[in-house]
mmCIF file of C-alpha atoms in Angstrom:
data_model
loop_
_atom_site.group_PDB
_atom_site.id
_atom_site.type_symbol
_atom_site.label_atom_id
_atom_site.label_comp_id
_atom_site.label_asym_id
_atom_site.label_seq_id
_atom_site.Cartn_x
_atom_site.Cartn_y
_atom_site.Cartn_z
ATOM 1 C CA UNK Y 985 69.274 11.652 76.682
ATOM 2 C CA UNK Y 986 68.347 8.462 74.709
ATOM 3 C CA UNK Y 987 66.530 8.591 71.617
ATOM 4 C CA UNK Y 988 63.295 7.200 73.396
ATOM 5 C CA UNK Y 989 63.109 9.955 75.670
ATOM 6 C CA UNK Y 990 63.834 12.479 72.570
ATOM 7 C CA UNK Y 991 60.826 11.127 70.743
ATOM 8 C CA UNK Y 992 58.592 10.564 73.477
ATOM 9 C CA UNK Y 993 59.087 14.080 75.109
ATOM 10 C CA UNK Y 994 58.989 15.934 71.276
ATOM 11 C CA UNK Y 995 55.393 13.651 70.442
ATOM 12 C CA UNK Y 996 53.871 15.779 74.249
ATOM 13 C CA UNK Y 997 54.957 18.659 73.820
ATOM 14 C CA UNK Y 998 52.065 19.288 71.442
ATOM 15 C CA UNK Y 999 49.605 17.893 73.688
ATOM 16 C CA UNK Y 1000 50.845 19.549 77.054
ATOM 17 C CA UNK Y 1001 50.819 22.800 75.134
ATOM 18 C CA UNK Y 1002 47.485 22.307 74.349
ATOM 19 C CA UNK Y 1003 46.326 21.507 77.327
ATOM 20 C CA UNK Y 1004 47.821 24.219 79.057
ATOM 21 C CA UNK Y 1005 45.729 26.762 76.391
ATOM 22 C CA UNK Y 1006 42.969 25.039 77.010
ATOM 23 C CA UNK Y 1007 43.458 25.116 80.761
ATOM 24 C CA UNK Y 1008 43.808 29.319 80.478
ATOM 25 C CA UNK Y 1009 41.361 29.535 77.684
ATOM 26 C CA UNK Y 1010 38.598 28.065 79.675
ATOM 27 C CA UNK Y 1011 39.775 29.519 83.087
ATOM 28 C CA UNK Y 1012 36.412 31.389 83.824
ATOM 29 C CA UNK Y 1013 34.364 28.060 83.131
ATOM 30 C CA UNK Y 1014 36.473 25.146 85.038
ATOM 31 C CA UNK Y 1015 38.848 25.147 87.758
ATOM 32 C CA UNK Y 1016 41.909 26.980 86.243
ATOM 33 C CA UNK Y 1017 43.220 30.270 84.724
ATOM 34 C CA UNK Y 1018 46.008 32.033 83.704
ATOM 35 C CA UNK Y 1019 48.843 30.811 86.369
ATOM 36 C CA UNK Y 1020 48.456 26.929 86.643
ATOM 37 C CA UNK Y 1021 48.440 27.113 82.668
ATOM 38 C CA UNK Y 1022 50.984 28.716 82.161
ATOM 39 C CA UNK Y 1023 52.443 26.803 84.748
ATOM 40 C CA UNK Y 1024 51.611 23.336 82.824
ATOM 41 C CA UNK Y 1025 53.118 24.991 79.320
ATOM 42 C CA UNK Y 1026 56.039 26.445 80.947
ATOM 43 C CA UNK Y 1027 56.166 22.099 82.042
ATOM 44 C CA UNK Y 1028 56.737 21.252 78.583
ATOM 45 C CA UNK Y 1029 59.354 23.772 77.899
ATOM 46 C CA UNK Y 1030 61.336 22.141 81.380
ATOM 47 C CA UNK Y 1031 60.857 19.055 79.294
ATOM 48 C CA UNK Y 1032 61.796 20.087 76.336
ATOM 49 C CA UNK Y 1033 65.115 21.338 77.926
ATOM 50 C CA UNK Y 1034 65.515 18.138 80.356
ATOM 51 C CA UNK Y 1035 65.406 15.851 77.151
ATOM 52 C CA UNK Y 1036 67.365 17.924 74.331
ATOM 53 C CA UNK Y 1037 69.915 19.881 76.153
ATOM 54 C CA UNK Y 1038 70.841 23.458 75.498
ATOM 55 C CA UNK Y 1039 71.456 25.108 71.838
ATOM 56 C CA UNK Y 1040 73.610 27.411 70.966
ATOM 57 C CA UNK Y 1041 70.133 30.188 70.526
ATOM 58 C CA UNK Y 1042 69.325 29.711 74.118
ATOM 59 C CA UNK Y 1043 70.402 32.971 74.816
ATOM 60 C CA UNK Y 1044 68.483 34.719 72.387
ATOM 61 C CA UNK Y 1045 65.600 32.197 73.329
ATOM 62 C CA UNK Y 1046 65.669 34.026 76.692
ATOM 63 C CA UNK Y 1047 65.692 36.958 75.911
ATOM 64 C CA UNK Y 1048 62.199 35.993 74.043
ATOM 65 C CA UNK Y 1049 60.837 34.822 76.825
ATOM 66 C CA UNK Y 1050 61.707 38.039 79.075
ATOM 67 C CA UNK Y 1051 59.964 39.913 76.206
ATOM 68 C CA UNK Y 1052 56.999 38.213 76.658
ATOM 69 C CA UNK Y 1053 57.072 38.725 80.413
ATOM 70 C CA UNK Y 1054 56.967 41.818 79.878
ATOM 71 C CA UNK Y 1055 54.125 42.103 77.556
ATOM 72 C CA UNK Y 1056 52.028 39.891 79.473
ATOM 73 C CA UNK Y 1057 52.478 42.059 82.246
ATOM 74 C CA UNK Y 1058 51.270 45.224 80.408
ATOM 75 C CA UNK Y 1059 48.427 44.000 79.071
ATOM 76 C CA UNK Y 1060 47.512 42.996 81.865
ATOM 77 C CA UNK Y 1061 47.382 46.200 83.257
ATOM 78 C CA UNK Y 1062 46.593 47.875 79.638
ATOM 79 C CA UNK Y 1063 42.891 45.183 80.472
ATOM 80 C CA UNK Y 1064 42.657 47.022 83.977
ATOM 81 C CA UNK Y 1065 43.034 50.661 82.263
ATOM 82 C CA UNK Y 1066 40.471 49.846 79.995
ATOM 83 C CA UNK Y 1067 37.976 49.940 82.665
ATOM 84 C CA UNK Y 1068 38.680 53.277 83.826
ATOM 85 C CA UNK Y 1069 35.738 55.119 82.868
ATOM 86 C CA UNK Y 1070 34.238 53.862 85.759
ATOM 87 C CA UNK Y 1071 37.068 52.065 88.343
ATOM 88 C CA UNK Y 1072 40.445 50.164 87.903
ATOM 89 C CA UNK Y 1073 39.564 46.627 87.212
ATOM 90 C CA UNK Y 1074 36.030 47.302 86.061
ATOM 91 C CA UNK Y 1075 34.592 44.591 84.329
ATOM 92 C CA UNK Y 1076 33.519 46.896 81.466
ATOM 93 C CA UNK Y 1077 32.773 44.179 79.089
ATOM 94 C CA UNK Y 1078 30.938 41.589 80.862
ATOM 95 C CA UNK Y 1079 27.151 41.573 79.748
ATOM 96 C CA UNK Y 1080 27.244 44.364 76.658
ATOM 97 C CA UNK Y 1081 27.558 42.092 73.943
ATOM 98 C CA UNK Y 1082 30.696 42.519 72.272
ATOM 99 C CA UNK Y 1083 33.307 39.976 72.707
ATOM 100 C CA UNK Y 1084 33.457 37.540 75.656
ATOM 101 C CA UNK Y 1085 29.819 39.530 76.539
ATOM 102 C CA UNK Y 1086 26.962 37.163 76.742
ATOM 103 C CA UNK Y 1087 25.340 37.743 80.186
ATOM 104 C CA UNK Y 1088 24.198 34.898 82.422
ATOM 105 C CA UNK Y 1089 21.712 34.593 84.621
ATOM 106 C CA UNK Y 1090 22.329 32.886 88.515
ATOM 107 C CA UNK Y 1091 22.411 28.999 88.687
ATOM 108 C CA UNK Y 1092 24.203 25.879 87.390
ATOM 109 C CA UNK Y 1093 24.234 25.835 83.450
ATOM 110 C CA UNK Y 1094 26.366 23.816 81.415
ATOM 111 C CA UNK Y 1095 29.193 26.786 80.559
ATOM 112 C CA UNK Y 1096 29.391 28.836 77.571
ATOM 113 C CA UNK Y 1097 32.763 30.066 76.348
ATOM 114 C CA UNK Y 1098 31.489 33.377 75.522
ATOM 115 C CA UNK Y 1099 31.301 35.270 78.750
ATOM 116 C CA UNK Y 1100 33.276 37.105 81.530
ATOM 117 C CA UNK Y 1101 33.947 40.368 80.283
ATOM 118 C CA UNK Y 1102 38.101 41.340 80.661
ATOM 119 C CA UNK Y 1103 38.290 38.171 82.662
ATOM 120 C CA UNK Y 1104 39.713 35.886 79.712
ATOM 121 C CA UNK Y 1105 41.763 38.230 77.878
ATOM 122 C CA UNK Y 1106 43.365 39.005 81.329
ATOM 123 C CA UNK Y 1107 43.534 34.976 82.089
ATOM 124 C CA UNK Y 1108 45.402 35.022 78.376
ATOM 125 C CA UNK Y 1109 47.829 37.568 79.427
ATOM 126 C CA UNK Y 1110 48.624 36.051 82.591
ATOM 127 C CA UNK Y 1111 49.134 32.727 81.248
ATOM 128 C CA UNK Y 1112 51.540 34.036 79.005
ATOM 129 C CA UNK Y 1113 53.218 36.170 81.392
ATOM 130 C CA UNK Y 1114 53.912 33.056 83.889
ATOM 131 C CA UNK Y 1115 55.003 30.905 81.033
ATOM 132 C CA UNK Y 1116 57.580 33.353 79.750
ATOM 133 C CA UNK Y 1117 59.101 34.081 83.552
ATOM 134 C CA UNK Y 1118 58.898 30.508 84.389
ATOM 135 C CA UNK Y 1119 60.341 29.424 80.980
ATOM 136 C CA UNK Y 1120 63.392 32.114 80.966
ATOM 137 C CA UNK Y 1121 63.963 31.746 85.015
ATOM 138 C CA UNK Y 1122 64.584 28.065 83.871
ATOM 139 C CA UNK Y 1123 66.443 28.569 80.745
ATOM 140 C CA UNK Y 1124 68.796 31.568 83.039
ATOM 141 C CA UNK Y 1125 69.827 29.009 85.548
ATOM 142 C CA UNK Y 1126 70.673 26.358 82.789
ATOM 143 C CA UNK Y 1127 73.100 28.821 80.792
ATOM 144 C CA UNK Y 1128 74.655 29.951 83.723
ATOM 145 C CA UNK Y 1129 75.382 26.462 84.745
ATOM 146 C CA UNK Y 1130 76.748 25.498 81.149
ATOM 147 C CA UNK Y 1131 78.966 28.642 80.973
ATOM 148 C CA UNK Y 1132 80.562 27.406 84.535
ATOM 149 C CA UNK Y 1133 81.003 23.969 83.527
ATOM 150 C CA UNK Y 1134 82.537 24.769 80.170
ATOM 151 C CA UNK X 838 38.759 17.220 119.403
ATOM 152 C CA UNK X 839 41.257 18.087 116.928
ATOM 153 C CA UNK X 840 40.341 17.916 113.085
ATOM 154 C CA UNK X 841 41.704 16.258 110.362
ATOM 155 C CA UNK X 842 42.756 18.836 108.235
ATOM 156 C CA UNK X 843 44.059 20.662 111.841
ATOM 157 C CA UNK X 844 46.195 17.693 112.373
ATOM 158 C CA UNK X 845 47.760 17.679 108.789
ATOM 159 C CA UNK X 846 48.398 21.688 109.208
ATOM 160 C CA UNK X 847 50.124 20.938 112.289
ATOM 161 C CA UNK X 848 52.705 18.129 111.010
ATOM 162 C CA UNK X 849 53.293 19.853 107.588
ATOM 163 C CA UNK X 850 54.637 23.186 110.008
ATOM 164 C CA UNK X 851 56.031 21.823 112.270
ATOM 165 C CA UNK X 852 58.377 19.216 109.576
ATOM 166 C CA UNK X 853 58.641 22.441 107.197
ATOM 167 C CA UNK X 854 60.465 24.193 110.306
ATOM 168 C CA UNK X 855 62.176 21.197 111.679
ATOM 169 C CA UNK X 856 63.787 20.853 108.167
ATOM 170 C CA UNK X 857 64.769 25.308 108.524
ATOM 171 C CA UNK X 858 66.285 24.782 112.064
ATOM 172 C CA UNK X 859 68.257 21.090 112.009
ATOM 173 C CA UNK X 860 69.660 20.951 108.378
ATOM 174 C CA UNK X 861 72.364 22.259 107.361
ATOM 175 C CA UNK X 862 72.087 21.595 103.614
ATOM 176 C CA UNK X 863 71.012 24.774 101.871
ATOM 177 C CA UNK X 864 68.526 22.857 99.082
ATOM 178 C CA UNK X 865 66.788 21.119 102.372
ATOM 179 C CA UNK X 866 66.207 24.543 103.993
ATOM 180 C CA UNK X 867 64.390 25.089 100.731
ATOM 181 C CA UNK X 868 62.594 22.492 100.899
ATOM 182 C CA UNK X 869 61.800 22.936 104.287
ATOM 183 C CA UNK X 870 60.057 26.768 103.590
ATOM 184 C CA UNK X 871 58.123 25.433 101.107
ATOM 185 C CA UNK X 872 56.713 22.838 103.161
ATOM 186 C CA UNK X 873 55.872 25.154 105.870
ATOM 187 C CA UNK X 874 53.793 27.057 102.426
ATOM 188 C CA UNK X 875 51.988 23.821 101.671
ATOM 189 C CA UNK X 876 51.001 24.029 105.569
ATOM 190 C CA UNK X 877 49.491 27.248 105.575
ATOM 191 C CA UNK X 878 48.041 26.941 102.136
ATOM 192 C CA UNK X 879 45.959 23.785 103.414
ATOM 193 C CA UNK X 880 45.195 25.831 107.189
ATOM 194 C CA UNK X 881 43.601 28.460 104.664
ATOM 195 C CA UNK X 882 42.126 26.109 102.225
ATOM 196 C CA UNK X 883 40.053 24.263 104.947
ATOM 197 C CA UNK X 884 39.344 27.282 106.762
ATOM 198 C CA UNK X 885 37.030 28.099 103.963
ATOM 199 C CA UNK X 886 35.218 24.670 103.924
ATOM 200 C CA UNK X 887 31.781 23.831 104.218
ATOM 201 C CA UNK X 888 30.336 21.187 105.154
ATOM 202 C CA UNK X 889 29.147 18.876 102.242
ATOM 203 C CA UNK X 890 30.186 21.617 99.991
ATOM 204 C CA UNK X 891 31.028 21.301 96.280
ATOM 205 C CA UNK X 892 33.599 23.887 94.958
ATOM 206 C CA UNK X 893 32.640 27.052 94.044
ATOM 207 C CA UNK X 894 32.041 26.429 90.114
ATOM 208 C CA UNK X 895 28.743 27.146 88.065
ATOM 209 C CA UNK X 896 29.469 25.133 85.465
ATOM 210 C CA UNK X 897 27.435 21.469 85.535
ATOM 211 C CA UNK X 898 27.228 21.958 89.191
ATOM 212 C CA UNK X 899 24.549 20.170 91.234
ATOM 213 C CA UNK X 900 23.678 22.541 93.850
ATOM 214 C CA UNK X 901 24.472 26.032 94.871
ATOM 215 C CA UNK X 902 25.911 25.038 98.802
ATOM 216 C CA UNK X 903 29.456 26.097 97.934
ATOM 217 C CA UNK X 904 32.750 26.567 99.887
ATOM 218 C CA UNK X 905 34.041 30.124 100.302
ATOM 219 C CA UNK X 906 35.461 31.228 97.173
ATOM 220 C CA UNK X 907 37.693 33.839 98.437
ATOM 221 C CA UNK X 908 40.153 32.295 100.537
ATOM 222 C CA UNK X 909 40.594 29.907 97.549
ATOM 223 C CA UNK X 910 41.370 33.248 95.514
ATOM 224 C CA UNK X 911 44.118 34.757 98.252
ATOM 225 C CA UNK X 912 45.560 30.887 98.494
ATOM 226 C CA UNK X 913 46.132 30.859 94.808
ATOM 227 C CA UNK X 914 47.753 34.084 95.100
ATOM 228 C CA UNK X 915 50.342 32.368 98.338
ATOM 229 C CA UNK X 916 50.990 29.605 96.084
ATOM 230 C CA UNK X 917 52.495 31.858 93.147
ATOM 231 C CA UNK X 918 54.067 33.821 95.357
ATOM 232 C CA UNK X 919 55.706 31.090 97.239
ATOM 233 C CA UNK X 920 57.022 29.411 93.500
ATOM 234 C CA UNK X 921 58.540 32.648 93.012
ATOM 235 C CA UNK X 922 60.134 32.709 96.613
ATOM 236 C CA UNK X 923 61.558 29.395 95.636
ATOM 237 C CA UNK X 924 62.773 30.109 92.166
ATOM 238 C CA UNK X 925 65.007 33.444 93.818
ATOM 239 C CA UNK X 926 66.180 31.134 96.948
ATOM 240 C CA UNK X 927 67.376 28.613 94.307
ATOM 241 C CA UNK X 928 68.929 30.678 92.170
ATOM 242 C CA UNK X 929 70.672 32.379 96.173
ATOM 243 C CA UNK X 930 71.599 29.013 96.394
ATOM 244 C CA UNK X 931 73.596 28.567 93.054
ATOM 245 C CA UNK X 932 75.369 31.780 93.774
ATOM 246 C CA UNK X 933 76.182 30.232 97.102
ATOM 247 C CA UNK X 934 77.741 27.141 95.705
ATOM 248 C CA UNK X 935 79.906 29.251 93.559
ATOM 249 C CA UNK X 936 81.252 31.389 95.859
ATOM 250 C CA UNK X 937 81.873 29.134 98.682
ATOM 251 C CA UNK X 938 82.594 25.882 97.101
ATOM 252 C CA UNK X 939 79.653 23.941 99.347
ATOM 253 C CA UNK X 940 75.962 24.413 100.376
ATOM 254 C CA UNK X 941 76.565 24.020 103.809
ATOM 255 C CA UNK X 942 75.463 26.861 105.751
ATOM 256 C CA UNK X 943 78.012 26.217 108.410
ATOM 257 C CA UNK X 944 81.195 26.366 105.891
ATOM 258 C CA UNK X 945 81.471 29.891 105.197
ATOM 259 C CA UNK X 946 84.914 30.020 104.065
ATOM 260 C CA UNK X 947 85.848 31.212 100.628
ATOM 261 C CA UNK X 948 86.700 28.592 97.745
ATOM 262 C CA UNK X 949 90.625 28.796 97.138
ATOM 263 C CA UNK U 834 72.728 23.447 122.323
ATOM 264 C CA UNK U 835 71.503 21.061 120.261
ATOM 265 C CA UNK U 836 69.145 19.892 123.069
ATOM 266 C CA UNK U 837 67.467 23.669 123.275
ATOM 267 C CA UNK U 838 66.928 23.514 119.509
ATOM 268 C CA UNK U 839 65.074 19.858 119.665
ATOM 269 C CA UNK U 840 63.590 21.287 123.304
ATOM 270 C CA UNK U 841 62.003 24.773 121.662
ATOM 271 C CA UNK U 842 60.999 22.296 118.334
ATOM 272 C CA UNK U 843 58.789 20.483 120.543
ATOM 273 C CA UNK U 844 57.175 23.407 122.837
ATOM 274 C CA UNK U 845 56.575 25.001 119.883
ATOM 275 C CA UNK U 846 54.838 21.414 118.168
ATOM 276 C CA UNK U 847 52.832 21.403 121.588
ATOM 277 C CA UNK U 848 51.870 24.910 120.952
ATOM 278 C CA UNK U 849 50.568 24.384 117.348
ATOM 279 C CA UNK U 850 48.564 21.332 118.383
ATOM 280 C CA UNK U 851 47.240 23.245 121.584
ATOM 281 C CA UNK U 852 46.027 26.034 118.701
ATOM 282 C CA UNK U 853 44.653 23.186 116.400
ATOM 283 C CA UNK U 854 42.692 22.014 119.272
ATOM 284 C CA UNK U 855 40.757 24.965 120.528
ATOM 285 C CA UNK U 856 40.527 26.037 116.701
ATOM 286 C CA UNK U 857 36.942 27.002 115.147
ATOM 287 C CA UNK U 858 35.965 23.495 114.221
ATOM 288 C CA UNK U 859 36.840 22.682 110.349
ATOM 289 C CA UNK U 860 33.453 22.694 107.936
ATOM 290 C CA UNK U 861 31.494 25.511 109.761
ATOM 291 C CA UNK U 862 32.823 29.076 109.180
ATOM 292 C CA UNK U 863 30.469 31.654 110.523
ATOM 293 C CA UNK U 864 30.698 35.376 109.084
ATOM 294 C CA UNK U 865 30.225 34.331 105.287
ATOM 295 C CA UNK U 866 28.401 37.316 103.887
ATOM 296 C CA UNK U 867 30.580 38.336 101.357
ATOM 297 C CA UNK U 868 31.489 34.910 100.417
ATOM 298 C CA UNK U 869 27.544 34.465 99.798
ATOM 299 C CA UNK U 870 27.380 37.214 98.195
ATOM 300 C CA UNK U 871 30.210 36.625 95.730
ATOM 301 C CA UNK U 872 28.559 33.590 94.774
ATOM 302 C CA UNK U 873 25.118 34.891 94.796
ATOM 303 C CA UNK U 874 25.820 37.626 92.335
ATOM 304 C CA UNK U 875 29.233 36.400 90.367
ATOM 305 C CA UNK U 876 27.760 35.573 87.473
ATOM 306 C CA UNK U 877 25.620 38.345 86.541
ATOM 307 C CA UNK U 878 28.714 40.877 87.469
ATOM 308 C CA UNK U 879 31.301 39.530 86.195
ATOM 309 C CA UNK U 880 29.791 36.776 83.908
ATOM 310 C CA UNK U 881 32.161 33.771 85.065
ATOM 311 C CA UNK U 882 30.828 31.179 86.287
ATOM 312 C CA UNK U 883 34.071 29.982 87.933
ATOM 313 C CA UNK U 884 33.692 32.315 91.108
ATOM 314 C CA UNK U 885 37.318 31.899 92.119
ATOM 315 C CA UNK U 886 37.908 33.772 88.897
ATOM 316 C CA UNK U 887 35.637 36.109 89.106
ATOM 317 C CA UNK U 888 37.438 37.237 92.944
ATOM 318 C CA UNK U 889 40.710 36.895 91.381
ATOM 319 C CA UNK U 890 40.573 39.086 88.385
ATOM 320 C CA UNK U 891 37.428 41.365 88.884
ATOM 321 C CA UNK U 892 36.700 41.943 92.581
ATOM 322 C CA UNK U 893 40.072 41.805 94.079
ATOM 323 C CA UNK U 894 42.156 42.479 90.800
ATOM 324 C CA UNK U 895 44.743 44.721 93.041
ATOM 325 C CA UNK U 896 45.655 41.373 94.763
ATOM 326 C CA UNK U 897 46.081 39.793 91.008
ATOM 327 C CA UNK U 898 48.135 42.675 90.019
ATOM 328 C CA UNK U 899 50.227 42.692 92.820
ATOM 329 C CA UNK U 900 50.506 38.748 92.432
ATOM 330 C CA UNK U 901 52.030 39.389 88.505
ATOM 331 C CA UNK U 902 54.245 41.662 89.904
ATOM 332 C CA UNK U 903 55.813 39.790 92.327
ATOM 333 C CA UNK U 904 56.220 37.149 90.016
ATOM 334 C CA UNK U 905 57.737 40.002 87.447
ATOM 335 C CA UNK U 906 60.119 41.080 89.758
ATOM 336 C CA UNK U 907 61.624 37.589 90.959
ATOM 337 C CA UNK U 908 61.419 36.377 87.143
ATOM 338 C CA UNK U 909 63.524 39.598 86.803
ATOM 339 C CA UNK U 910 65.844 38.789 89.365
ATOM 340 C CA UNK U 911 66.823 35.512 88.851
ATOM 341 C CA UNK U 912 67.724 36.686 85.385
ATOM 342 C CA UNK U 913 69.846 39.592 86.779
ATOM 343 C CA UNK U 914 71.497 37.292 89.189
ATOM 344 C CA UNK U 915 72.740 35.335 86.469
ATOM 345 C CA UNK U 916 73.729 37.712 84.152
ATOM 346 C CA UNK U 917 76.355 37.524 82.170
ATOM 347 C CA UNK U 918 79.082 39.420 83.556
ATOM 348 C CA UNK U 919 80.834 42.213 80.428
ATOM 349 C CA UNK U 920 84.205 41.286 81.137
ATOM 350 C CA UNK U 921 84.008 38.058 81.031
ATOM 351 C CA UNK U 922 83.007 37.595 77.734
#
């Protein structure tokens, strides 16, 4: 691609990354959560590969990414465990305290960031669970494609 | 009388399978299943509507009349599972295209 | 042939529109006791105030779970469908 399109799309990556965390980190307080952020970072990474092309670390790039599937995936379910000492996917933190565990009372208020319980750390490890499949279902297609072509 | 939203539901399906039965190009067939998604997504969407409702949000909100919140939840759910549908047909596709040389669905002959 | 397939197209366009119109009318659902009560009570269960969230990832967390799976599994598969084959290297 031209060097306009190299500098534009390297200058938003930043910002579409960001706005992708905040769109998970705040997925209990606006519309959102963990799969249309990581949908919007996995964006930038589609952008990222639209305007630079492959490298030759692509492979091991992927390979990253699957890792990260992975983990997102189990802690995921690792959040879900935690509230077994009452049910599967017991919100055992909302409302005690600790972290993410202010409780709120019913009605409109403006949104504080430190509530829900599991819900955000399990928004988090969605997020980067569909980022990581999106990003190395992208990045499998493109190296197969280069390997035919060369 | 037939609604708004009805009417949309209607023409999304019924393009979304005229695109599945009358092309012949693989990518349009895609296409075509994903519009038929978009379809049902918006039948369940609207099936969960209120009248004069605002979305189902707490936060700055100006009243408490909401639309249902759960068939938002299961639609979100379709939608992911209908970009991974997608991703594996794609990626069908590719292998297609290798194999056969085209990705016509009537040329099923293999590449020389 | 060609004529069945545009013939069965439109019965089956007549027959969607024939549902649309005798559909429940759009704006009025009926039966919404658990939706009212999911947004009646989210917030002090779960804490969210985004109820969709609070469904998604506390109430019905088997459908969330089964959602990341299914998104696991064709990440996975796309990525074993193009996998570099050993003697080819």
């Amino acid at each position: 691609m031209s060097a306009i399109v190299k500098t534009v799309s390297a200058f938003m990556t930043v910002p579409m990354m960001i706005f992708g965390l905040y769109v998970i980190l705040h997925g209990h307080l606006t519309p959102g959560g963990g799969f249309p952020g990581g949908a919007v970072m996995a964006t930038a990474v589609a952008m990222l590969i639209a305007a630079f092309g492959l490298s030759q670390s692509d492979a091991r790039k992927k390979d990253a990414f699957s890792l990260f599937e992975s983990i997102g995936l189990l802690a995921f379910i690792a959040m879900a465990f935690v509230g077994l000492q009452s049910t599967f996917f017991a919100n055992v933190l909302a409302g005690h305290g600790w972290i993410f565990g202010s409780s709120v009372s019913y009605g409109p208020n403006p949104g504080y960031l430190e509530t829900g319980g599991v819900i955000p750390i399990m928004n988090f490890a969605v997020g980067i669970e569909v980022f990581a499949a999106l990003s190395a279902v992208m990045l499998a297609i493109m190296l197969h494609r280069r390997e035919k072509h060369d | 009388m037939i609604d708004a939203q009805m009417l949309a539901v209607v023409a999304l399906v019924t393009l979304g399978l005229s695109a599945v039965v009358f092309r012949k190009n693989m990518i349009k067939i895609v296409m075509g299943i994903s519009v038929i998604g978009s379809g049902v997504n918006l039948f369940l969407v609207s099936m969960g509507y209120r009248e004069g409702s605002t979305a189902p949000i707490f936060t700055a909100s100006r009243n408490a009349w909401m639309s249902l919140p759960t068939p938002q939840a299961l639609t979100l759910t379709s939608i992911v599972i209908s970009l991974a549908v997608t991703a594996l047909m794609l990626s069908f596709a590719v292998l297609f295209y290798e194999k056969y040389g085209s990705i016509d669905t009537t040329k099923r002959r293999l590449k020389q | 042939m060609k004529a069945l397939r545009h013939l069965t197209m439109a019965a089956f366009f007549c027959f969607l529109l024939a549902g649309a119109m005798y559909m429940h009318g759009v704006g009025t659902p009926e039966r919404t006791q658990m939706d009212d009560y999911f947004i009646k009570s989210s917030q002090e269960e779960t804490g969210a105030n985004n109820v969709v969230t609070g469904i998604l990832f506390d109430y019905r967390g088997f459908d969330t779970l089964g959602e990341a799976s299914v998104l696991f599994a064709a990440a996975s598969g796309v990525i074993l469908l193009f996998r570099r084959k050993r003697n080819e290297q």
